[in-house]
């Protein structure tokens, strides 16, 4: 009489445990790779935001520097622009310039750093200025407009805020230039000690350069 084989195809408990262990290992590796990718993407976005904020600030100042009027002098300056002019209320971290856009009257602009731990860059602008007999700009007192031009997410993180603006006023001996050193610190950060917390951007501007 033939023997009947009652065994059915299937997996043993040991085989199932091995399969589960392999699947779990693959999932751990996949999730780890996804987390690293997401973290790297988030860091890249933060760096890009800081870079755009710093470049936007410097681009505005450099655009004004292209239109500096060398035939006139802002109040408190001996040339068409000066660093840290002797003007009350501006502090020792500012740059003032005489600007003349095409087909417009002169504009006197001053970029300065606000005081305190929440330091930001602000711009003070006088429009419709006219040079007097000494080539010094005379501006209407009611024509002033002061605004903040730094992105609202950031403060200046410079350890020595005097280094934000530096340079040499144009004279007969020196060609004149403005150095800008911007260090952006997120408002939530206490300082720039942790790697990647702050973003630094430096540049040097020359009047009339494109």
Short mmCIF file of N, CA and C in Angstrom, two decimals, residues 15-164:
data_model
loop_
_atom_site.label_atom_id
_atom_site.label_comp_id
_atom_site.label_asym_id
_atom_site.label_seq_id
_atom_site.Cartn_x
_atom_site.Cartn_y
_atom_site.Cartn_z
N UNK A 15 13.04 29.99 10.09
CA UNK A 15 13.10 30.72 8.82
C UNK A 15 12.34 32.05 8.90
N UNK A 16 11.19 32.03 9.58
CA UNK A 16 10.42 33.26 9.75
C UNK A 16 11.19 34.29 10.58
N UNK A 17 11.83 33.84 11.64
CA UNK A 17 12.59 34.75 12.49
C UNK A 17 13.75 35.37 11.73
N UNK A 18 14.42 34.56 10.92
CA UNK A 18 15.52 35.08 10.12
C UNK A 18 15.03 36.11 9.11
N UNK A 19 13.89 35.83 8.48
CA UNK A 19 13.33 36.76 7.49
C UNK A 19 12.95 38.09 8.13
N UNK A 20 12.32 38.00 9.32
CA UNK A 20 11.92 39.22 10.03
C UNK A 20 13.14 40.05 10.41
N UNK A 21 14.20 39.38 10.87
CA UNK A 21 15.42 40.07 11.27
C UNK A 21 16.06 40.78 10.07
N UNK A 22 16.10 40.11 8.91
CA UNK A 22 16.67 40.72 7.71
C UNK A 22 15.84 41.93 7.28
N UNK A 23 14.50 41.79 7.30
CA UNK A 23 13.61 42.89 6.91
C UNK A 23 13.79 44.08 7.84
N UNK A 24 13.88 43.81 9.15
CA UNK A 24 14.06 44.89 10.13
C UNK A 24 15.38 45.61 9.90
N UNK A 25 16.43 44.86 9.60
CA UNK A 25 17.73 45.48 9.34
C UNK A 25 17.70 46.39 8.13
N UNK A 26 17.04 45.92 7.05
CA UNK A 26 16.93 46.73 5.85
C UNK A 26 16.14 48.01 6.12
N UNK A 27 15.05 47.92 6.90
CA UNK A 27 14.24 49.10 7.21
C UNK A 27 15.03 50.10 8.05
N UNK A 28 15.83 49.62 9.01
CA UNK A 28 16.64 50.51 9.83
C UNK A 28 17.63 51.28 8.95
N UNK A 29 18.27 50.57 8.02
CA UNK A 29 19.21 51.23 7.12
C UNK A 29 18.52 52.27 6.24
N UNK A 30 17.33 51.91 5.72
CA UNK A 30 16.61 52.81 4.83
C UNK A 30 16.14 54.06 5.58
N UNK A 31 15.59 53.87 6.79
CA UNK A 31 15.12 55.02 7.57
C UNK A 31 16.28 55.92 7.98
N UNK A 32 17.43 55.30 8.31
CA UNK A 32 18.60 56.09 8.67
C UNK A 32 19.07 56.95 7.52
N UNK A 33 19.09 56.37 6.31
CA UNK A 33 19.50 57.12 5.13
C UNK A 33 18.52 58.26 4.85
N UNK A 34 17.23 58.01 5.03
CA UNK A 34 16.21 59.05 4.81
C UNK A 34 16.37 60.18 5.81
N UNK A 35 16.62 59.83 7.09
CA UNK A 35 16.79 60.86 8.12
C UNK A 35 18.01 61.72 7.85
N UNK A 36 19.11 61.08 7.42
CA UNK A 36 20.32 61.85 7.10
C UNK A 36 20.09 62.78 5.92
N UNK A 37 19.35 62.28 4.94
CA UNK A 37 19.06 63.10 3.76
C UNK A 37 18.18 64.30 4.14
N UNK A 38 17.16 64.06 4.99
CA UNK A 38 16.28 65.15 5.41
C UNK A 38 17.05 66.18 6.24
N UNK A 39 17.94 65.71 7.11
CA UNK A 39 18.73 66.61 7.94
C UNK A 39 19.67 67.45 7.10
N UNK A 40 20.30 66.81 6.11
CA UNK A 40 21.20 67.52 5.22
C UNK A 40 20.45 68.56 4.40
N UNK A 41 19.25 68.23 3.95
CA UNK A 41 18.44 69.17 3.18
C UNK A 41 18.04 70.37 4.03
N UNK A 42 17.67 70.11 5.29
CA UNK A 42 17.28 71.21 6.19
C UNK A 42 18.46 72.14 6.43
N UNK A 43 19.66 71.58 6.64
CA UNK A 43 20.84 72.41 6.85
C UNK A 43 21.15 73.24 5.62
N UNK A 44 21.01 72.64 4.44
CA UNK A 44 21.27 73.37 3.19
C UNK A 44 20.30 74.53 3.03
N UNK A 45 19.03 74.31 3.40
CA UNK A 45 18.04 75.38 3.30
C UNK A 45 18.37 76.54 4.24
N UNK A 46 18.83 76.22 5.46
CA UNK A 46 19.19 77.26 6.42
C UNK A 46 20.38 78.08 5.92
N UNK A 47 21.38 77.39 5.36
CA UNK A 47 22.54 78.10 4.83
C UNK A 47 22.12 79.00 3.67
N UNK A 48 21.22 78.51 2.82
CA UNK A 48 20.76 79.31 1.69
C UNK A 48 19.99 80.55 2.17
N UNK A 49 19.15 80.38 3.19
CA UNK A 49 18.40 81.53 3.72
C UNK A 49 19.35 82.59 4.28
N UNK A 50 20.35 82.15 5.05
CA UNK A 50 21.32 83.10 5.61
C UNK A 50 22.10 83.80 4.50
N UNK A 51 22.49 83.02 3.50
CA UNK A 51 23.25 83.58 2.39
C UNK A 51 22.43 84.63 1.65
N UNK A 52 21.16 84.34 1.39
CA UNK A 52 20.31 85.28 0.67
C UNK A 52 20.08 86.55 1.47
N UNK A 53 19.92 86.41 2.80
CA UNK A 53 19.70 87.59 3.64
C UNK A 53 20.94 88.48 3.64
N UNK A 54 22.12 87.87 3.78
CA UNK A 54 23.37 88.65 3.79
C UNK A 54 23.62 89.31 2.44
N UNK A 55 23.41 88.56 1.37
CA UNK A 55 23.66 89.11 0.04
C UNK A 55 22.66 90.21 -0.31
N UNK A 56 21.42 90.09 0.15
CA UNK A 56 20.43 91.12 -0.11
C UNK A 56 20.85 92.44 0.53
N UNK A 57 21.37 92.36 1.75
CA UNK A 57 21.83 93.54 2.46
C UNK A 57 23.01 94.19 1.72
N UNK A 58 24.00 93.37 1.37
CA UNK A 58 25.19 93.89 0.70
C UNK A 58 24.86 94.39 -0.70
N UNK A 59 23.94 93.72 -1.39
CA UNK A 59 23.56 94.16 -2.74
C UNK A 59 22.95 95.56 -2.71
N UNK A 60 22.15 95.86 -1.68
CA UNK A 60 21.54 97.18 -1.59
C UNK A 60 22.60 98.26 -1.39
N UNK A 61 23.55 97.99 -0.50
CA UNK A 61 24.61 98.97 -0.27
C UNK A 61 25.49 99.13 -1.50
N UNK A 62 25.85 98.02 -2.14
CA UNK A 62 26.72 98.10 -3.32
C UNK A 62 26.03 98.82 -4.48
N UNK A 63 24.71 98.68 -4.60
CA UNK A 63 23.99 99.41 -5.65
C UNK A 63 24.07 100.91 -5.41
N UNK A 64 23.95 101.33 -4.15
CA UNK A 64 24.09 102.75 -3.83
C UNK A 64 25.50 103.25 -4.12
N UNK A 65 26.47 102.41 -3.84
CA UNK A 65 27.87 102.82 -4.03
C UNK A 65 28.19 103.09 -5.50
N UNK A 66 27.47 102.46 -6.39
CA UNK A 66 27.67 102.69 -7.82
C UNK A 66 27.31 104.11 -8.21
N UNK A 67 26.39 104.75 -7.45
CA UNK A 67 25.89 106.07 -7.82
C UNK A 67 26.38 107.17 -6.88
N UNK A 68 27.50 106.95 -6.22
CA UNK A 68 28.04 107.99 -5.35
C UNK A 68 28.43 109.22 -6.18
N UNK A 69 28.01 110.38 -5.70
CA UNK A 69 28.30 111.64 -6.39
C UNK A 69 29.58 112.24 -5.80
N UNK A 70 30.65 112.22 -6.56
CA UNK A 70 31.94 112.68 -6.07
C UNK A 70 32.07 114.20 -6.04
N UNK A 71 31.03 114.90 -6.52
CA UNK A 71 31.08 116.36 -6.52
C UNK A 71 30.42 116.97 -5.29
N UNK A 72 29.85 116.14 -4.43
CA UNK A 72 29.18 116.67 -3.24
C UNK A 72 29.58 115.86 -2.01
N UNK A 73 29.33 116.44 -0.83
CA UNK A 73 29.72 115.80 0.44
C UNK A 73 28.53 115.76 1.38
N UNK A 74 28.25 114.58 1.97
CA UNK A 74 27.19 114.52 2.98
C UNK A 74 27.59 115.29 4.23
N UNK A 75 26.64 115.69 5.01
CA UNK A 75 26.93 116.38 6.26
C UNK A 75 27.74 115.48 7.19
N UNK A 76 28.82 116.03 7.75
CA UNK A 76 29.69 115.27 8.64
C UNK A 76 30.82 114.56 7.92
N UNK A 77 30.89 114.70 6.58
CA UNK A 77 31.93 114.02 5.80
C UNK A 77 32.79 115.06 5.07
N UNK A 78 34.04 114.71 4.84
CA UNK A 78 34.94 115.59 4.09
C UNK A 78 35.06 115.16 2.64
N UNK A 79 34.36 114.09 2.26
CA UNK A 79 34.38 113.61 0.88
C UNK A 79 32.99 113.07 0.55
N UNK A 80 32.86 112.41 -0.62
CA UNK A 80 31.54 111.96 -1.07
C UNK A 80 30.95 110.85 -0.20
N UNK A 81 31.80 110.17 0.59
CA UNK A 81 31.30 109.21 1.57
C UNK A 81 32.32 109.14 2.70
N UNK A 82 31.86 108.67 3.85
CA UNK A 82 32.77 108.52 4.99
C UNK A 82 32.27 107.43 5.93
N UNK A 83 33.20 106.82 6.64
CA UNK A 83 32.90 105.78 7.61
C UNK A 83 32.85 106.41 9.00
N UNK A 84 31.81 106.06 9.76
CA UNK A 84 31.62 106.60 11.11
C UNK A 84 31.66 108.13 11.12
N UNK A 85 30.73 108.78 10.41
CA UNK A 85 30.72 110.25 10.40
C UNK A 85 30.42 110.80 11.79
N UNK A 86 30.89 112.03 12.04
CA UNK A 86 30.65 112.67 13.34
C UNK A 86 29.24 113.24 13.37
N UNK A 87 28.28 112.32 13.49
CA UNK A 87 26.87 112.71 13.50
C UNK A 87 26.23 112.15 14.77
N UNK A 88 25.55 112.96 15.51
CA UNK A 88 24.94 112.55 16.77
C UNK A 88 23.88 111.46 16.54
N UNK A 89 23.92 110.43 17.37
CA UNK A 89 22.91 109.39 17.34
C UNK A 89 23.22 108.20 16.45
N UNK A 90 24.25 108.30 15.62
CA UNK A 90 24.55 107.19 14.71
C UNK A 90 25.53 106.19 15.31
N UNK A 91 26.28 106.57 16.32
CA UNK A 91 27.25 105.65 16.89
C UNK A 91 28.48 105.52 16.01
N UNK A 92 29.36 104.63 16.41
CA UNK A 92 30.64 104.45 15.70
C UNK A 92 30.62 103.21 14.82
N UNK A 93 29.55 103.01 14.09
CA UNK A 93 29.47 101.85 13.20
C UNK A 93 28.52 102.18 12.05
N UNK A 94 28.96 103.09 11.19
CA UNK A 94 28.07 103.55 10.13
C UNK A 94 28.87 104.03 8.92
N UNK A 95 28.18 104.17 7.80
CA UNK A 95 28.77 104.73 6.59
C UNK A 95 27.74 105.67 5.97
N UNK A 96 28.18 106.88 5.62
CA UNK A 96 27.28 107.88 5.03
C UNK A 96 27.79 108.22 3.64
N UNK A 97 26.86 108.42 2.69
CA UNK A 97 27.27 108.67 1.31
C UNK A 97 26.33 109.65 0.62
N UNK A 98 26.90 110.35 -0.36
CA UNK A 98 26.13 111.23 -1.23
C UNK A 98 25.83 110.48 -2.52
N UNK A 99 24.55 110.32 -2.84
CA UNK A 99 24.14 109.51 -3.99
C UNK A 99 23.34 110.38 -4.96
N UNK A 100 23.58 110.16 -6.24
CA UNK A 100 22.78 110.84 -7.25
C UNK A 100 22.41 109.83 -8.33
N UNK A 101 21.15 109.40 -8.28
CA UNK A 101 20.63 108.51 -9.32
C UNK A 101 20.36 109.31 -10.58
N UNK A 102 20.30 108.68 -11.75
CA UNK A 102 20.06 109.41 -13.00
C UNK A 102 18.77 110.23 -12.94
N UNK A 103 18.86 111.49 -13.36
CA UNK A 103 17.71 112.40 -13.45
C UNK A 103 17.03 112.66 -12.10
N UNK A 104 17.79 112.59 -11.02
CA UNK A 104 17.23 112.87 -9.70
C UNK A 104 18.15 113.81 -8.93
N UNK A 105 17.57 114.47 -7.90
CA UNK A 105 18.37 115.28 -7.01
C UNK A 105 19.20 114.37 -6.10
N UNK A 106 20.13 114.95 -5.38
CA UNK A 106 20.99 114.15 -4.50
C UNK A 106 20.21 113.53 -3.36
N UNK A 107 20.70 112.38 -2.94
CA UNK A 107 20.16 111.67 -1.78
C UNK A 107 21.30 111.44 -0.80
N UNK A 108 21.05 111.68 0.47
CA UNK A 108 22.04 111.38 1.49
C UNK A 108 21.58 110.14 2.26
N UNK A 109 22.40 109.08 2.20
CA UNK A 109 22.05 107.83 2.87
C UNK A 109 23.10 107.48 3.93
N UNK A 110 22.62 106.95 5.02
CA UNK A 110 23.50 106.48 6.08
C UNK A 110 23.08 105.09 6.50
N UNK A 111 23.98 104.15 6.35
CA UNK A 111 23.75 102.79 6.85
C UNK A 111 24.42 102.68 8.22
N UNK A 112 23.69 102.21 9.21
CA UNK A 112 24.26 102.12 10.55
C UNK A 112 23.73 100.90 11.29
N UNK A 113 24.46 100.50 12.32
CA UNK A 113 24.10 99.33 13.12
C UNK A 113 23.38 99.80 14.38
N UNK A 114 22.21 99.26 14.63
CA UNK A 114 21.46 99.62 15.83
C UNK A 114 22.17 99.09 17.06
N UNK A 115 21.97 99.74 18.18
CA UNK A 115 22.64 99.36 19.42
C UNK A 115 21.91 98.19 20.09
N UNK A 116 22.63 97.49 20.98
CA UNK A 116 22.03 96.41 21.75
C UNK A 116 22.37 95.04 21.20
N UNK A 117 21.93 94.00 21.93
CA UNK A 117 22.21 92.62 21.53
C UNK A 117 21.42 92.22 20.29
N UNK A 118 20.30 92.92 20.01
CA UNK A 118 19.49 92.63 18.82
C UNK A 118 19.90 93.56 17.68
N UNK A 119 21.21 93.67 17.45
CA UNK A 119 21.74 94.61 16.46
C UNK A 119 21.33 94.22 15.04
N UNK A 120 20.86 95.19 14.29
CA UNK A 120 20.52 95.00 12.88
C UNK A 120 21.06 96.20 12.10
N UNK A 121 21.08 96.09 10.79
CA UNK A 121 21.50 97.20 9.93
C UNK A 121 20.27 98.01 9.54
N UNK A 122 20.36 99.32 9.70
CA UNK A 122 19.27 100.21 9.32
C UNK A 122 19.82 101.25 8.34
N UNK A 123 18.93 101.85 7.57
CA UNK A 123 19.34 102.87 6.61
C UNK A 123 18.50 104.12 6.85
N UNK A 124 19.20 105.26 6.92
CA UNK A 124 18.56 106.57 7.08
C UNK A 124 18.73 107.32 5.77
N UNK A 125 17.65 107.79 5.22
CA UNK A 125 17.68 108.38 3.87
C UNK A 125 17.04 109.76 3.84
N UNK A 126 17.78 110.73 3.32
CA UNK A 126 17.26 112.08 3.07
C UNK A 126 17.19 112.29 1.56
N UNK A 127 16.02 112.69 1.08
CA UNK A 127 15.85 112.94 -0.36
C UNK A 127 15.81 114.44 -0.67
N UNK A 128 15.93 114.74 -1.96
CA UNK A 128 15.85 116.12 -2.45
C UNK A 128 16.88 117.03 -1.79
N UNK A 129 18.09 116.54 -1.70
CA UNK A 129 19.18 117.34 -1.14
C UNK A 129 19.85 118.14 -2.26
N UNK A 130 20.41 119.29 -1.91
CA UNK A 130 21.13 120.11 -2.89
C UNK A 130 22.45 120.56 -2.28
N UNK A 131 23.54 120.52 -3.04
CA UNK A 131 24.84 120.98 -2.52
C UNK A 131 24.86 122.50 -2.36
N UNK A 132 25.46 122.96 -1.26
CA UNK A 132 25.63 124.40 -1.08
C UNK A 132 26.95 124.85 -1.70
N UNK A 133 27.38 126.07 -1.41
CA UNK A 133 28.59 126.60 -2.04
C UNK A 133 29.85 125.82 -1.65
N UNK A 134 29.80 125.11 -0.55
CA UNK A 134 30.94 124.29 -0.13
C UNK A 134 30.79 122.84 -0.55
N UNK A 135 29.81 122.58 -1.42
CA UNK A 135 29.52 121.22 -1.93
C UNK A 135 28.94 120.31 -0.87
N UNK A 136 28.61 120.84 0.32
CA UNK A 136 27.99 120.03 1.37
C UNK A 136 26.49 119.96 1.11
N UNK A 137 25.91 118.76 1.23
CA UNK A 137 24.49 118.58 0.95
C UNK A 137 23.63 119.27 1.99
N UNK A 138 22.60 119.95 1.50
CA UNK A 138 21.58 120.54 2.36
C UNK A 138 20.29 119.80 2.08
N UNK A 139 19.73 119.16 3.12
CA UNK A 139 18.58 118.29 2.92
C UNK A 139 17.38 118.78 3.73
N UNK A 140 16.17 118.64 3.20
CA UNK A 140 14.96 119.02 3.95
C UNK A 140 14.86 118.20 5.24
N UNK A 141 14.60 118.85 6.38
CA UNK A 141 14.53 118.11 7.65
C UNK A 141 13.40 117.10 7.71
N UNK A 142 12.34 117.33 6.93
CA UNK A 142 11.20 116.42 6.96
C UNK A 142 11.33 115.32 5.91
N UNK A 143 12.48 115.23 5.24
CA UNK A 143 12.63 114.22 4.19
C UNK A 143 13.31 112.96 4.65
N UNK A 144 13.44 112.74 5.97
CA UNK A 144 14.16 111.59 6.47
C UNK A 144 13.25 110.36 6.51
N UNK A 145 13.82 109.21 6.20
CA UNK A 145 13.10 107.94 6.26
C UNK A 145 14.07 106.87 6.75
N UNK A 146 13.77 106.23 7.86
CA UNK A 146 14.66 105.23 8.44
C UNK A 146 13.97 103.86 8.44
N UNK A 147 14.64 102.87 7.86
CA UNK A 147 14.07 101.52 7.79
C UNK A 147 15.12 100.47 8.13
N UNK A 148 14.66 99.29 8.49
CA UNK A 148 15.54 98.16 8.74
C UNK A 148 15.65 97.33 7.47
N UNK A 149 16.86 96.97 7.07
CA UNK A 149 17.02 96.24 5.82
C UNK A 149 17.56 94.83 6.04
N UNK A 150 17.69 94.41 7.31
CA UNK A 150 18.14 93.05 7.59
C UNK A 150 16.92 92.15 7.77
N UNK A 151 17.00 90.92 7.22
CA UNK A 151 15.91 89.96 7.32
C UNK A 151 15.47 89.81 8.78
N UNK A 152 14.15 89.76 9.00
CA UNK A 152 13.61 89.70 10.35
C UNK A 152 13.98 88.47 11.16
N UNK A 153 14.55 87.45 10.52
CA UNK A 153 14.92 86.23 11.24
C UNK A 153 16.28 86.33 11.92
N UNK A 154 17.04 87.38 11.59
CA UNK A 154 18.45 87.40 12.00
C UNK A 154 18.83 88.71 12.71
N UNK A 155 19.86 88.57 13.55
CA UNK A 155 20.57 89.71 14.12
C UNK A 155 22.00 89.66 13.59
N UNK A 156 22.75 90.72 13.85
CA UNK A 156 24.17 90.71 13.54
C UNK A 156 24.91 89.97 14.64
N UNK A 157 25.76 89.02 14.24
CA UNK A 157 26.48 88.22 15.22
C UNK A 157 27.93 88.61 15.35
N UNK A 158 28.32 89.78 14.82
CA UNK A 158 29.72 90.20 14.90
C UNK A 158 30.15 90.38 16.35
N UNK A 159 31.27 89.75 16.71
CA UNK A 159 31.81 89.94 18.06
C UNK A 159 32.21 91.39 18.29
N UNK A 160 32.80 91.99 17.27
CA UNK A 160 33.19 93.40 17.34
C UNK A 160 32.40 94.14 16.27
N UNK A 161 31.31 94.77 16.67
CA UNK A 161 30.42 95.39 15.69
C UNK A 161 31.08 96.54 14.94
N UNK A 162 32.21 97.04 15.44
CA UNK A 162 32.91 98.09 14.71
C UNK A 162 33.46 97.58 13.38
N UNK A 163 33.51 96.28 13.20
CA UNK A 163 34.07 95.69 11.99
C UNK A 163 33.02 95.49 10.89
N UNK A 164 31.78 95.87 11.14
CA UNK A 164 30.77 95.75 10.09
C UNK A 164 31.12 96.66 8.92
#
